[in-house]
PDB file of C-alpha atoms in Angstrom:
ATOM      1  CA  UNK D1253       0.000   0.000   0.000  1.00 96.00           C
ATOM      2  CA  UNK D1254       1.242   3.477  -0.523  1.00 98.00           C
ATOM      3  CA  UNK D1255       1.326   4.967   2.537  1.00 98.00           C
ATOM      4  CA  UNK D1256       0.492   9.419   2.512  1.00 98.00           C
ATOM      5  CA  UNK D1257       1.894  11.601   5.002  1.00 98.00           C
ATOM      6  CA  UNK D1258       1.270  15.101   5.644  1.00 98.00           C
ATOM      7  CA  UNK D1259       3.287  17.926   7.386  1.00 95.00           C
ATOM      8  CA  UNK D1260       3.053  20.054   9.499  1.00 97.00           C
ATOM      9  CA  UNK D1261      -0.394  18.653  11.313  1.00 98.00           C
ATOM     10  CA  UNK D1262      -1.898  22.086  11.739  1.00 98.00           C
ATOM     11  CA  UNK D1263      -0.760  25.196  10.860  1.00 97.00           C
ATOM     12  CA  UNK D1264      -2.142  29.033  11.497  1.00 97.00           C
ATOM     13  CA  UNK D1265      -2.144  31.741   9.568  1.00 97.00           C
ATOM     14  CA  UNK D1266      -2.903  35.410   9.097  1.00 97.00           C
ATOM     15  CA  UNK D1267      -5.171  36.874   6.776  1.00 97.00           C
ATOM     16  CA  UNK D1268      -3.925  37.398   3.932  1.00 97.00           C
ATOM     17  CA  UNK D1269      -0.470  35.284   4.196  1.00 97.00           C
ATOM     18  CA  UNK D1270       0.490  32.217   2.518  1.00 98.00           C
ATOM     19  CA  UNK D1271      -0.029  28.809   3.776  1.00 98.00           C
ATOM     20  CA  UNK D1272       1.492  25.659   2.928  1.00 98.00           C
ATOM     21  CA  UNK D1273       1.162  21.778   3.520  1.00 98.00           C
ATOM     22  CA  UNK D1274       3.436  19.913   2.696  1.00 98.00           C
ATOM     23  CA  UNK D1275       2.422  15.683   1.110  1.00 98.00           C
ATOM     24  CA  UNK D1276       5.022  12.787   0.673  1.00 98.00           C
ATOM     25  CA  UNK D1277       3.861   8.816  -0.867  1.00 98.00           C
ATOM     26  CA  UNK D1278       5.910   6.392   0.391  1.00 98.00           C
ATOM     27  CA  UNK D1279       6.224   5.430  -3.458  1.00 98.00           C
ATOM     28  CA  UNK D1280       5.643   7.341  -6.439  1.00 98.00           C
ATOM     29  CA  UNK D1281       2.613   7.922  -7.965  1.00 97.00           C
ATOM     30  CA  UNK D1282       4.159   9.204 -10.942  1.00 97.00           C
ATOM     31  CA  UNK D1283       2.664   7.245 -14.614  1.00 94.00           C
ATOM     32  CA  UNK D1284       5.022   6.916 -17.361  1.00 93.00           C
ATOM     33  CA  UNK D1285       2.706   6.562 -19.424  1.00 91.00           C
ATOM     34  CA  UNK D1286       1.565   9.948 -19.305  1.00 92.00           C
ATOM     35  CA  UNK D1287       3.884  11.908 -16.851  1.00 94.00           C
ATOM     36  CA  UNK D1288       1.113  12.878 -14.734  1.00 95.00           C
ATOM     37  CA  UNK D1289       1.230  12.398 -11.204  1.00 97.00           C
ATOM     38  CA  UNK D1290      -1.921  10.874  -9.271  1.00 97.00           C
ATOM     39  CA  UNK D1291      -2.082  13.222  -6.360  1.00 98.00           C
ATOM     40  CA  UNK D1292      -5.728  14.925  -5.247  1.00 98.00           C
ATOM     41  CA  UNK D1293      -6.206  17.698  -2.451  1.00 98.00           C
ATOM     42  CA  UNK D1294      -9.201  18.005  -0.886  1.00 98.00           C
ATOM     43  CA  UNK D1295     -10.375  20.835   1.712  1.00 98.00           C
ATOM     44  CA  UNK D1296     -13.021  19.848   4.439  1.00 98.00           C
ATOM     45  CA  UNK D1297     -14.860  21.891   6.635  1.00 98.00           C
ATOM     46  CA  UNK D1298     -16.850  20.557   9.868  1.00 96.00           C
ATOM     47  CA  UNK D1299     -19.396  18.980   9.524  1.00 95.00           C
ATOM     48  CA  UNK D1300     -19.358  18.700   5.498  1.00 97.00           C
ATOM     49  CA  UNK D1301     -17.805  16.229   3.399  1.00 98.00           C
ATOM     50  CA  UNK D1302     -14.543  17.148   1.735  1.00 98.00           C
ATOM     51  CA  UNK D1303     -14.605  18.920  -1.470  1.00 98.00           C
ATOM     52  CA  UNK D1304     -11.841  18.365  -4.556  1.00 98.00           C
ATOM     53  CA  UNK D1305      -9.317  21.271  -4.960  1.00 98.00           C
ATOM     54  CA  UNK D1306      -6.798  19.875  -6.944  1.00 98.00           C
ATOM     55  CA  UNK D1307      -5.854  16.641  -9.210  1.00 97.00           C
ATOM     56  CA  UNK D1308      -3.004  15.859 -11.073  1.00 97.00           C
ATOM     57  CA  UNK D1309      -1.297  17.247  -8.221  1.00 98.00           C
ATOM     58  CA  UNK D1310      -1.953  20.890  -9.745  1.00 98.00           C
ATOM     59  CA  UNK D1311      -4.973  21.120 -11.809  1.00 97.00           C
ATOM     60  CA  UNK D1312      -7.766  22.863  -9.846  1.00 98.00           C
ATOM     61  CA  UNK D1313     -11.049  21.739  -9.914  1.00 97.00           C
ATOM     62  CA  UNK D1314     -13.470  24.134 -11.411  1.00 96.00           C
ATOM     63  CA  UNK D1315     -14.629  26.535  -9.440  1.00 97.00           C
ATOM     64  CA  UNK D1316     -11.760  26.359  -7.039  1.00 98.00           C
ATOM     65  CA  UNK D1317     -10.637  29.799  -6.180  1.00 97.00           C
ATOM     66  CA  UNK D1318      -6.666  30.852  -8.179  1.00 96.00           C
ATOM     67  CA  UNK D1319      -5.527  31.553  -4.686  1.00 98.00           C
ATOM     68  CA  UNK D1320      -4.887  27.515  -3.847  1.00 98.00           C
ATOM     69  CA  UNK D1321      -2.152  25.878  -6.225  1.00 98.00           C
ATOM     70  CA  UNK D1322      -0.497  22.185  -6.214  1.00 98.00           C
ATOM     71  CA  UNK D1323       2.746  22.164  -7.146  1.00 98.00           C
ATOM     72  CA  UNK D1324       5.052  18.831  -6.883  1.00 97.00           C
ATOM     73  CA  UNK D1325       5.837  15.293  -8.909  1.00 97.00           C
ATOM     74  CA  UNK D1326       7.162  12.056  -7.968  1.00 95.00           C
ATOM     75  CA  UNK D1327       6.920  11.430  -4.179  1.00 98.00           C
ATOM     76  CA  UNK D1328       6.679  15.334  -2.915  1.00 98.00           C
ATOM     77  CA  UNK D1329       3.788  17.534  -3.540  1.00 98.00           C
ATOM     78  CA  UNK D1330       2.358  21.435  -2.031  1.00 98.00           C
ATOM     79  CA  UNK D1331      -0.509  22.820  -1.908  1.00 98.00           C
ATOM     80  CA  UNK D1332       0.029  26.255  -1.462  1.00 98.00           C
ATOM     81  CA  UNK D1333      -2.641  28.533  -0.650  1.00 98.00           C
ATOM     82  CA  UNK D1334      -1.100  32.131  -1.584  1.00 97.00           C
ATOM     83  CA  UNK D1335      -3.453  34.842   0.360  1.00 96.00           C
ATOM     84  CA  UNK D1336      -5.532  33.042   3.133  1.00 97.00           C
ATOM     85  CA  UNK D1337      -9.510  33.973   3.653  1.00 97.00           C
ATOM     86  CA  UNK D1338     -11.506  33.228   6.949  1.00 97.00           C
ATOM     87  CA  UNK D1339     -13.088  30.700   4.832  1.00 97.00           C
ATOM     88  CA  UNK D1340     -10.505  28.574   4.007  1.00 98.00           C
ATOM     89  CA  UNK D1341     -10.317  27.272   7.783  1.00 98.00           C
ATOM     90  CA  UNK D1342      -9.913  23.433   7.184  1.00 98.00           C
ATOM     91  CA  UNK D1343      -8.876  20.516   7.408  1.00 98.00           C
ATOM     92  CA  UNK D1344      -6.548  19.521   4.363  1.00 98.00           C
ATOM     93  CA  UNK D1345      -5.818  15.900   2.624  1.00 98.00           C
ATOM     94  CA  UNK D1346      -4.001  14.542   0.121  1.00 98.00           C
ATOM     95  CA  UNK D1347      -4.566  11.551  -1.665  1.00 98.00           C
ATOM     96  CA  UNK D1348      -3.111   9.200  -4.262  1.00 98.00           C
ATOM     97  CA  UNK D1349      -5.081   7.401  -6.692  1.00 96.00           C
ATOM     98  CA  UNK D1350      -2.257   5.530  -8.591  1.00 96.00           C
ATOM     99  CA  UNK D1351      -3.524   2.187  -6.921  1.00 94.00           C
ATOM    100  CA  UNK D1352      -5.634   0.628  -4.875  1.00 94.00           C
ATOM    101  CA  UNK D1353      -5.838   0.746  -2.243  1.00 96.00           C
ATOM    102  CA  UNK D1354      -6.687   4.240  -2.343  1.00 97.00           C
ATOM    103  CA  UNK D1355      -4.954   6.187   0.687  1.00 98.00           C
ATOM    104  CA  UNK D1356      -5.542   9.897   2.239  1.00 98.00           C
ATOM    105  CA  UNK D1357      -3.288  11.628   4.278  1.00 98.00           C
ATOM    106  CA  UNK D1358      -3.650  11.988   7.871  1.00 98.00           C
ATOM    107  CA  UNK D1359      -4.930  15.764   7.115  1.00 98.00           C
ATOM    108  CA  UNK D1360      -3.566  19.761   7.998  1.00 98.00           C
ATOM    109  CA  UNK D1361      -5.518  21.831  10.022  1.00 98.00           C
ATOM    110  CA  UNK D1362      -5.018  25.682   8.685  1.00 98.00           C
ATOM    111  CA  UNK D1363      -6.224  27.713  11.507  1.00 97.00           C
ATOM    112  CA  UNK D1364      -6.555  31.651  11.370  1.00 96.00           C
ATOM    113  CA  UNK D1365      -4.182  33.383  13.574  1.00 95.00           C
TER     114      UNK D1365
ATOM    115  CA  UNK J 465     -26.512  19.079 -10.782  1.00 96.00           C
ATOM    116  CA  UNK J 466     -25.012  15.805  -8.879  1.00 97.00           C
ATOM    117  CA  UNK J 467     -26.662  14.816  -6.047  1.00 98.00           C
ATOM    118  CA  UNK J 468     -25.752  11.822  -3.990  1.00 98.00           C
ATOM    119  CA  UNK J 469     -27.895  10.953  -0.970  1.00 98.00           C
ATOM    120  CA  UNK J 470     -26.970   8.297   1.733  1.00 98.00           C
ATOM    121  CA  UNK J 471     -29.283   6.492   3.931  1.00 98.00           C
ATOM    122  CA  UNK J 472     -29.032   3.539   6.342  1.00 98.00           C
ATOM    123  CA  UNK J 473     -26.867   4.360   9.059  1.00 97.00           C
ATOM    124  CA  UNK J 474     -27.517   4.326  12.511  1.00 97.00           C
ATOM    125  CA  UNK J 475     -26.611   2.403  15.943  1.00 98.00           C
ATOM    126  CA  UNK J 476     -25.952  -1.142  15.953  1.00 98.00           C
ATOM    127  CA  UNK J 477     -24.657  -4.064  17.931  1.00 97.00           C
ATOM    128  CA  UNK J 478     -21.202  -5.311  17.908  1.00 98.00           C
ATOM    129  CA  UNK J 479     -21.537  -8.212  15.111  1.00 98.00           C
ATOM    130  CA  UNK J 480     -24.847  -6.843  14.228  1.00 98.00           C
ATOM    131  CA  UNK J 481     -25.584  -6.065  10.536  1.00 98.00           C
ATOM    132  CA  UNK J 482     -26.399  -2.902   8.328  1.00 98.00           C
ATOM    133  CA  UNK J 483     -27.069  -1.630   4.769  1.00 98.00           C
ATOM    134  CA  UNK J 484     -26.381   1.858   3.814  1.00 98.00           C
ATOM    135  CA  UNK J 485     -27.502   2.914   0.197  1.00 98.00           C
ATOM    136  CA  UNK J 486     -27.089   6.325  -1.830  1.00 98.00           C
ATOM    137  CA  UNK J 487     -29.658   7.433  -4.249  1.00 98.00           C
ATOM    138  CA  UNK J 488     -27.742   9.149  -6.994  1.00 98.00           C
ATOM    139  CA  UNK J 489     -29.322  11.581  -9.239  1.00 98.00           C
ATOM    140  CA  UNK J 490     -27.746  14.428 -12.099  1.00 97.00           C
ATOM    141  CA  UNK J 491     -25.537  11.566 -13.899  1.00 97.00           C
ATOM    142  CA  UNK J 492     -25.307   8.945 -16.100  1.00 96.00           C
ATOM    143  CA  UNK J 493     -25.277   6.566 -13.149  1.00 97.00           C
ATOM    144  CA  UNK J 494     -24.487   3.274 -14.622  1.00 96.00           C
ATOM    145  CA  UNK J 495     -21.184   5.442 -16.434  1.00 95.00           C
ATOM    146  CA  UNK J 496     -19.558   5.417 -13.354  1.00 96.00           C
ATOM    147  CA  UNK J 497     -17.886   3.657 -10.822  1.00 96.00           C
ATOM    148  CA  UNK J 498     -18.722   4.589  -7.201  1.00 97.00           C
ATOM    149  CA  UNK J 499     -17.229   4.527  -4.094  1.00 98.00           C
ATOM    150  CA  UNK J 500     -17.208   4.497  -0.581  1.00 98.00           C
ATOM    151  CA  UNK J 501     -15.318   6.469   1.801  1.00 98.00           C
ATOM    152  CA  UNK J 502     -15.773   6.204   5.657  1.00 98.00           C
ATOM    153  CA  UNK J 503     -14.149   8.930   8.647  1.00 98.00           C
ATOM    154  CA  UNK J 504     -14.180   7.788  12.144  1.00 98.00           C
ATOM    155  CA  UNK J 505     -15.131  10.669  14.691  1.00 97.00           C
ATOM    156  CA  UNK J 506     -12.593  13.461  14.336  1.00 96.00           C
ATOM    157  CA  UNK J 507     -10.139  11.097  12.180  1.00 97.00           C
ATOM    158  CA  UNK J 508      -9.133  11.042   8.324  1.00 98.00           C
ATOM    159  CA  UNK J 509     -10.854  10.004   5.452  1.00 98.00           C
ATOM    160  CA  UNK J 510     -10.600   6.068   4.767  1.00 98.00           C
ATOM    161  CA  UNK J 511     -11.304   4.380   1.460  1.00 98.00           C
ATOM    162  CA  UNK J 512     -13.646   1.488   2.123  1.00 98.00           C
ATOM    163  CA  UNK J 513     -14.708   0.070  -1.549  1.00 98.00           C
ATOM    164  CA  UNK J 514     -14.958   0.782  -5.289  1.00 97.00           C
ATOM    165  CA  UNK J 515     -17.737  -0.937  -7.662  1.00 97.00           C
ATOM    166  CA  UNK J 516     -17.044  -0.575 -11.473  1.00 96.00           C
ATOM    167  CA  UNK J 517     -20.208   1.007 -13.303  1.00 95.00           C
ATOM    168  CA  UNK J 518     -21.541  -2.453 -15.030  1.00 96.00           C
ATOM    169  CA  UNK J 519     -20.618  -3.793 -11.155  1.00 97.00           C
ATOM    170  CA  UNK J 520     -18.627  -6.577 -12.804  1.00 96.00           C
ATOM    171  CA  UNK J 521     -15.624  -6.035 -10.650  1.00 96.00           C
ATOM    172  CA  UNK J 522     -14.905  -4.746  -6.831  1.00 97.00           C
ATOM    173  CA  UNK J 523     -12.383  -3.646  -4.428  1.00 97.00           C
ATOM    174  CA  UNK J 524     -12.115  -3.459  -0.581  1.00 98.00           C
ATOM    175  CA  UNK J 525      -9.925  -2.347   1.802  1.00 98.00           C
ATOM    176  CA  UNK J 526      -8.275  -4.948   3.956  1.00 97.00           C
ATOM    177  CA  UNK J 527      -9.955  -3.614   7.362  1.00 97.00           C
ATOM    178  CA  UNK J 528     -13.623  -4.439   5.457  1.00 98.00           C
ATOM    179  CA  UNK J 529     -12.722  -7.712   3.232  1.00 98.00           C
ATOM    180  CA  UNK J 530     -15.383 -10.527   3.297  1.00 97.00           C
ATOM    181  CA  UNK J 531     -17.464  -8.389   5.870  1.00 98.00           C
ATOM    182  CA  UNK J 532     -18.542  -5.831   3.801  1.00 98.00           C
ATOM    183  CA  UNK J 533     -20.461  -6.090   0.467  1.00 98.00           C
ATOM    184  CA  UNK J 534     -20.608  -3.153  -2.406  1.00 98.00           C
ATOM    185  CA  UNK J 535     -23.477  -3.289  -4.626  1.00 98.00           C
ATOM    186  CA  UNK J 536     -25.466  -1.431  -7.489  1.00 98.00           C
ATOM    187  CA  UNK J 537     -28.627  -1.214  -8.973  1.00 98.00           C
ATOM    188  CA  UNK J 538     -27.929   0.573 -12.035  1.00 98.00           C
ATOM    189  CA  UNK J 539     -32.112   0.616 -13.056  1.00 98.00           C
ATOM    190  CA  UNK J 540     -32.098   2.393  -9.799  1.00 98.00           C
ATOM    191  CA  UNK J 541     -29.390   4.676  -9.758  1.00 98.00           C
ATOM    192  CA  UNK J 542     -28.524   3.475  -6.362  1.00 98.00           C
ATOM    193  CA  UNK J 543     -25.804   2.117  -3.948  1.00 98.00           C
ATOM    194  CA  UNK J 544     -25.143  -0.353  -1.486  1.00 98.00           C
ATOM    195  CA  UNK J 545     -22.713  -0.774   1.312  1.00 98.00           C
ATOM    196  CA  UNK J 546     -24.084  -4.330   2.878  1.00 98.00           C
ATOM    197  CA  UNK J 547     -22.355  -4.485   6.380  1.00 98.00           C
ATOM    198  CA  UNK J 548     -21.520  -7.547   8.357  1.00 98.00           C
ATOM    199  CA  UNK J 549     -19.696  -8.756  11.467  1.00 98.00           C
ATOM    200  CA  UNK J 550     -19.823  -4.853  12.925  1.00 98.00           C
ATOM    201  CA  UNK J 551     -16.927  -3.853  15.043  1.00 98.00           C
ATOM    202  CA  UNK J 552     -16.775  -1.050  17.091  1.00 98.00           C
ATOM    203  CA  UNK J 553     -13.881   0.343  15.316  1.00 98.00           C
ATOM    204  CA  UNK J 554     -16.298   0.380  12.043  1.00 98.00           C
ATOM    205  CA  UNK J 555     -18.144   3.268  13.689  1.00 98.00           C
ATOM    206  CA  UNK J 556     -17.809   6.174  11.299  1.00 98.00           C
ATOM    207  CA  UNK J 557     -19.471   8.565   8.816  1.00 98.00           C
ATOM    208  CA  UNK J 558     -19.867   6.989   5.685  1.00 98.00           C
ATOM    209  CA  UNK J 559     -20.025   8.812   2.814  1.00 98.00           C
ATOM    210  CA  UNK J 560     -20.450   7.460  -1.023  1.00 98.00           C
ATOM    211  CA  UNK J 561     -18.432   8.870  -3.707  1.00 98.00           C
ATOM    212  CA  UNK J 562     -18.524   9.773  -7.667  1.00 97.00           C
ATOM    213  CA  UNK J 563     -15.439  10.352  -9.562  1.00 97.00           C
ATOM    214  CA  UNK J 564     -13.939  12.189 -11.567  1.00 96.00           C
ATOM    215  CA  UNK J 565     -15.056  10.873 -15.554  1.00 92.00           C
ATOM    216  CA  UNK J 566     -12.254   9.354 -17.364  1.00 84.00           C
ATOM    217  CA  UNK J 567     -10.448   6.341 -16.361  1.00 75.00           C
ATOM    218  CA  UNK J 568     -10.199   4.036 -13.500  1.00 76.00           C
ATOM    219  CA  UNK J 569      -9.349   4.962 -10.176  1.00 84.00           C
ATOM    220  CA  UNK J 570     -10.310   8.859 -10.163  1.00 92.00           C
ATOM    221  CA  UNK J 571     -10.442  11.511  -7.160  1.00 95.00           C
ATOM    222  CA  UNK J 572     -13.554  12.396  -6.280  1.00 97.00           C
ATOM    223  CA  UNK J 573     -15.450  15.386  -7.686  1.00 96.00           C
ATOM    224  CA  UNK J 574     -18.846  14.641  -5.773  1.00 97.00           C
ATOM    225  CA  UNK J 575     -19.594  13.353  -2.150  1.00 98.00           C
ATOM    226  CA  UNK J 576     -22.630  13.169  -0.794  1.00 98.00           C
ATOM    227  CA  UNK J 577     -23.244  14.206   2.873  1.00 98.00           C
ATOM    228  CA  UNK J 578     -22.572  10.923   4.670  1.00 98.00           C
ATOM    229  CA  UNK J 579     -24.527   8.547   7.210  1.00 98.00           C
ATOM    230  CA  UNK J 580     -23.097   7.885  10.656  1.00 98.00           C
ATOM    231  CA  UNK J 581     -22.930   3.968  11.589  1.00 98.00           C
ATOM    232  CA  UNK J 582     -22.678   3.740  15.320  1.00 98.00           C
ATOM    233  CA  UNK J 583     -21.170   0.465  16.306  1.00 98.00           C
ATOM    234  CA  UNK J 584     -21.553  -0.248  20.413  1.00 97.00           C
ATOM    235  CA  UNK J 585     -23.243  -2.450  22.767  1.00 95.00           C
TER     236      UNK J 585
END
């Protein structure tokens, strides 16, 4: 199984500052077949289920706001969220979909300072 | 406009038995695999099973294997999670999950809003 961890477990941040969270596979989950690699981000607020931000490790969803980016290849992968809102208070995951079993990371916390 | 709606959970015995479903609606339902994805009280997300869209093939996690059972009626556009041998540490939010179109294996683009299995004596 590939195992996802995340770093750091919770973060906070100003208004307006950058955040970032930080995913590693314990393998990669990089095709060669098409040189994309199979890394989601999903942002979940209490209470509701998680929503998709990003796949391919940086293409955002539609709808997802410019201000959160995925950046990374291989075994290392950001998400990045450049200027932070109130409403981006979350709980972050990662997940690979190269195999199954499917795994999630453990998760990031961004808190507002 | 997707919707997926879950139904099912609630408490149940240790070894008791349980079947969630999700009603699906806004999709070609039968296109589709499906999936679903189960969070224990204030833990992660957990991948629990994947059904292919003509249900001819299936996957589940180890911590589920030969207790759980994923099912699909396609002339219904609905769901099934048939659960088995209960344990308390099956207690959890389960939520069912459409993916992204394309190929096999896809993050998810829709979740519905989950049912809570209680698992305790």
């Amino acid at each position: 199984d590939i195992v996802m961890t995340q770093s750091p477990d919770s973060l906070a941040v100003s208004l307006g500052e950058r955040a970032t969270i930080n995913c590693k596979s314990s393998q990669s989950v990089l095709h060669s077949s098409n040189n994309k690699s199979y890394l989601a981000w999903y942002q979940q607020k209490p209470g509701q289920p998680p929503k998709l931000l990003i796949y391919w490790a940086s293409t955002r969803e539609s709808g997802v706001p410019d201000r959160f980016s995925g950046s990374g290849s291989g075994t290392d992968f950001t998400l990045t969220i450049s200027s932070l809102q109130a409403e981006d208070a979350a709980v972050y995951y990662c997940q690979q979909y190269y195999s199954m079993p499917l795994t999630f990371g453990p998760g990031t916390k961004v808190d507002i300072k | 406009e997707v919707l997926l709606l879950e139904s099912g959970g609630g408490l149940v015995q240790p070894g008791g038995s349980l079947r969630l479903s999700c009603a699906a609606s806004g999709f070609t339902f039968s296109s589709y695999a499906m999936y679903w994805v189960r969070q224990a009280p204030g833990k992660g997300l957990e991948w629990v099973s994947r059904i292919s869209g003509s249900a001819a093939t299936t996957y589940y996690a180890d911590s589920v294997k030969g207790r759980f059972t994923i099912s699909r009626d396609n002339s219904k556009n609905t769901l099934y999670l048939q659960m088995n041998s209960l344990k308390a540490e099956d207690t959890a939010v389960y939520f069912c999950a459409k993916p992204l179109p394309g190929g096999n294996f896809y993050p998810f683009d829709n979740w519905g809003q989950g049912t809570l299995v209680t698992v305790s004596s």
